[in-house]
Amino acid sequence: MKITIIGTGYVGLVTGACLAEFGHHITCMDKDTSKISALQDGQIPIYEPGLDELVRKNSRDGRLSFTTNLAESVANASAIFIAVGTPSSRRGDGYADLTYIYAAAKELAQHLKGYTVIIDKSTVPVGTAKQVSRLIQETNPDADFDMVSNPEFLREGAAISDFQRPDRIVIGAESVKAQAVMKEIYDPLYLISTPFVFTGLESAELIKYAANAFLAIKISFINEMANLCEQVGADVVDLAKGVGLDGRIGSKFLHPGPGFGGSCFPKDTIALLRTAQEHGVPARSVEAAVEINASQKAGMVKKIRDALGGDVVGKTIGVLGLTFKPETDDLRDSPALSILPPLLEKGAKIQVHDPQGMKEAEQLFPEFTYTDNSYEAATDADALVLMTEWNQYRALDLEKIKSLMKQPLFIDLRNVYSPDKMKNKGFVYVGVGRK
Ligand code: UGA
């Protein structure tokens, strides 16, 4: 099938490359000429494991191409995915900014030819698909199209495998014809028995927010339990295991840490709260998850300061990891961005390492010292903070780390290491929710 993807951000690019791999003919369209020419040269603007390979392979095989020409790419397509950004609105009120979606809808409407399915893949508040549909109709009353909402559940760092082996595909569609087109698009997943959930437009839109909000609630819940564990002498890792093995609860997303970050949970929980407010429906559990997350990040600043005796003036803090999670170069809403600046302001010297996030961090925090590896980050440090659980930080040469540090204080905000083992190796060990 000939498919056009509008927007070559994270979602658009992964969707385009993976659908090309399914055998479709994909045109990825973006207005950003420098981005498109870089993609035409095989340069991928984001770090996502496996994506560059997939883009290069499918471009070479002629199934994936990149263009800035909206008119042509729209006219030729049987299906069009809208995957433009929906950042938090510039008004700072938590609403998702739909400017790009509406602009794309109006523009593509003028170029539609023949029956086309228009699929909203961006994360958008309930009612957006209907609004987009109205806009297209108003702009081009003769257009023959159906609107579909097809939210994505990809995790950064694991997006390719999530796309190829998803837990489910959610399709909000209001005609059998559109459902049939969607089935054809995802045919390879149908064949491996992926569950398909067919709903109306509004349900599909809300499923996306509800899924992210539920996961955020789960994380905030375990973070609260971690804080309680610290006070009563329990171990949250044991607690999470004991609780998570209950099949009704599940063990995933029960890892305590410095709070959730990234481009999705923080933005989507707030956007869901705004929608609930607008409709006069309380969403207290989501509200609590957001509040707990803010205090969790603040709590990490206190944890580090307390471990250093309450005062960080003149102290050197080594930091391993800056991105909001491993296997990404994404710093958006990363807990590190909330935890490190207050320590810097209080007079600490911050020396950091991150496998992918340092280039962007250098722009945001020129005051940090950027190092080439974990050991440089530990050198002369009064404390070493493990902020993001990159694999390369899971097998540190602890003897070497200890010998390089000013004092062996290891603050493990991801509970990667065992407290007992660390103590046996001579470290003062501080985890999250552990003795
Ligand atoms: C999340 C969802 O997991 C995806 O399903 C969804 O498609 C995506 O948002 C989106 O809306 O686009 P992502 O933000 O890439 O994916 O990353 P996650 O793996 O979900 O992690 C989010 C944050 O939660 C990270 O800061 C991570 O460190 C934190 N987290 C996760 C925990 O603190 N504990 C956990 O147990 C799990």
Tab-separated table of C-alpha atoms in Angstrom, residues 258-263 266 297-298 300-301 304 319 321-325 329-345 350 352 354 357-358 360-368 370 387-388 413-414:
chain	number	residue	atom	x	y	z
A	258	PRO	CA	14.079	9.547	40.756
A	259	GLY	CA	10.619	9.988	39.210
A	260	PHE	CA	9.289	9.540	35.697
A	261	GLY	CA	10.413	11.819	32.886
A	262	GLY	CA	10.529	11.890	29.110
A	263	SER	CA	8.403	13.421	26.430
A	266	PRO	CA	4.812	14.307	32.257
A	297	LYS	CA	12.469	14.568	42.225
A	298	ALA	CA	12.801	17.126	45.039
A	300	MET	CA	16.320	13.081	45.427
A	301	VAL	CA	18.005	16.472	45.888
A	304	ILE	CA	22.014	13.561	47.862
A	319	VAL	CA	26.860	11.770	37.863
A	321	GLY	CA	23.479	9.301	33.218
A	322	LEU	CA	21.487	12.367	32.232
A	323	THR	CA	18.823	11.085	29.834
A	324	PHE	CA	15.374	10.240	31.240
A	325	LYS	CA	16.018	6.544	30.569
A	329	ASP	CA	19.516	10.746	23.717
A	330	ASP	CA	16.318	12.390	24.986
A	331	LEU	CA	16.675	14.800	27.898
A	332	ARG	CA	13.104	16.069	27.853
A	333	ASP	CA	11.776	16.298	31.418
A	334	SER	CA	14.594	14.068	32.580
A	335	PRO	CA	14.753	13.912	36.404
A	336	ALA	CA	18.422	14.933	36.083
A	337	LEU	CA	17.285	18.353	34.865
A	338	SER	CA	15.378	18.929	38.125
A	339	ILE	CA	17.835	17.259	40.491
A	340	LEU	CA	21.213	18.610	39.394
A	341	PRO	CA	20.606	22.393	39.051
A	342	PRO	CA	19.624	22.862	42.751
A	343	LEU	CA	22.838	21.075	43.775
A	344	LEU	CA	24.851	23.295	41.463
A	345	GLU	CA	23.154	26.373	42.909
A	350	ILE	CA	28.861	18.554	38.978
A	352	VAL	CA	28.817	14.058	34.441
A	354	ASP	CA	26.139	10.024	29.619
A	357	GLY	CA	22.834	12.842	26.219
A	358	MET	CA	25.895	15.039	26.714
A	360	GLU	CA	22.370	18.462	24.306
A	361	ALA	CA	23.166	18.799	28.010
A	362	GLU	CA	26.220	20.915	27.182
A	363	GLN	CA	23.891	23.514	25.664
A	364	LEU	CA	21.591	23.478	28.698
A	365	PHE	CA	24.225	23.298	31.431
A	366	PRO	CA	27.575	24.750	30.383
A	367	GLU	CA	28.483	24.840	34.106
A	368	PHE	CA	28.763	21.050	34.355
A	370	TYR	CA	31.565	16.693	30.890
A	387	MET	CA	21.029	8.702	37.677
A	388	THR	CA	20.149	6.638	34.555
A	413	LEU	CA	18.908	6.310	42.252
A	414	ARG	CA	17.969	3.270	40.110
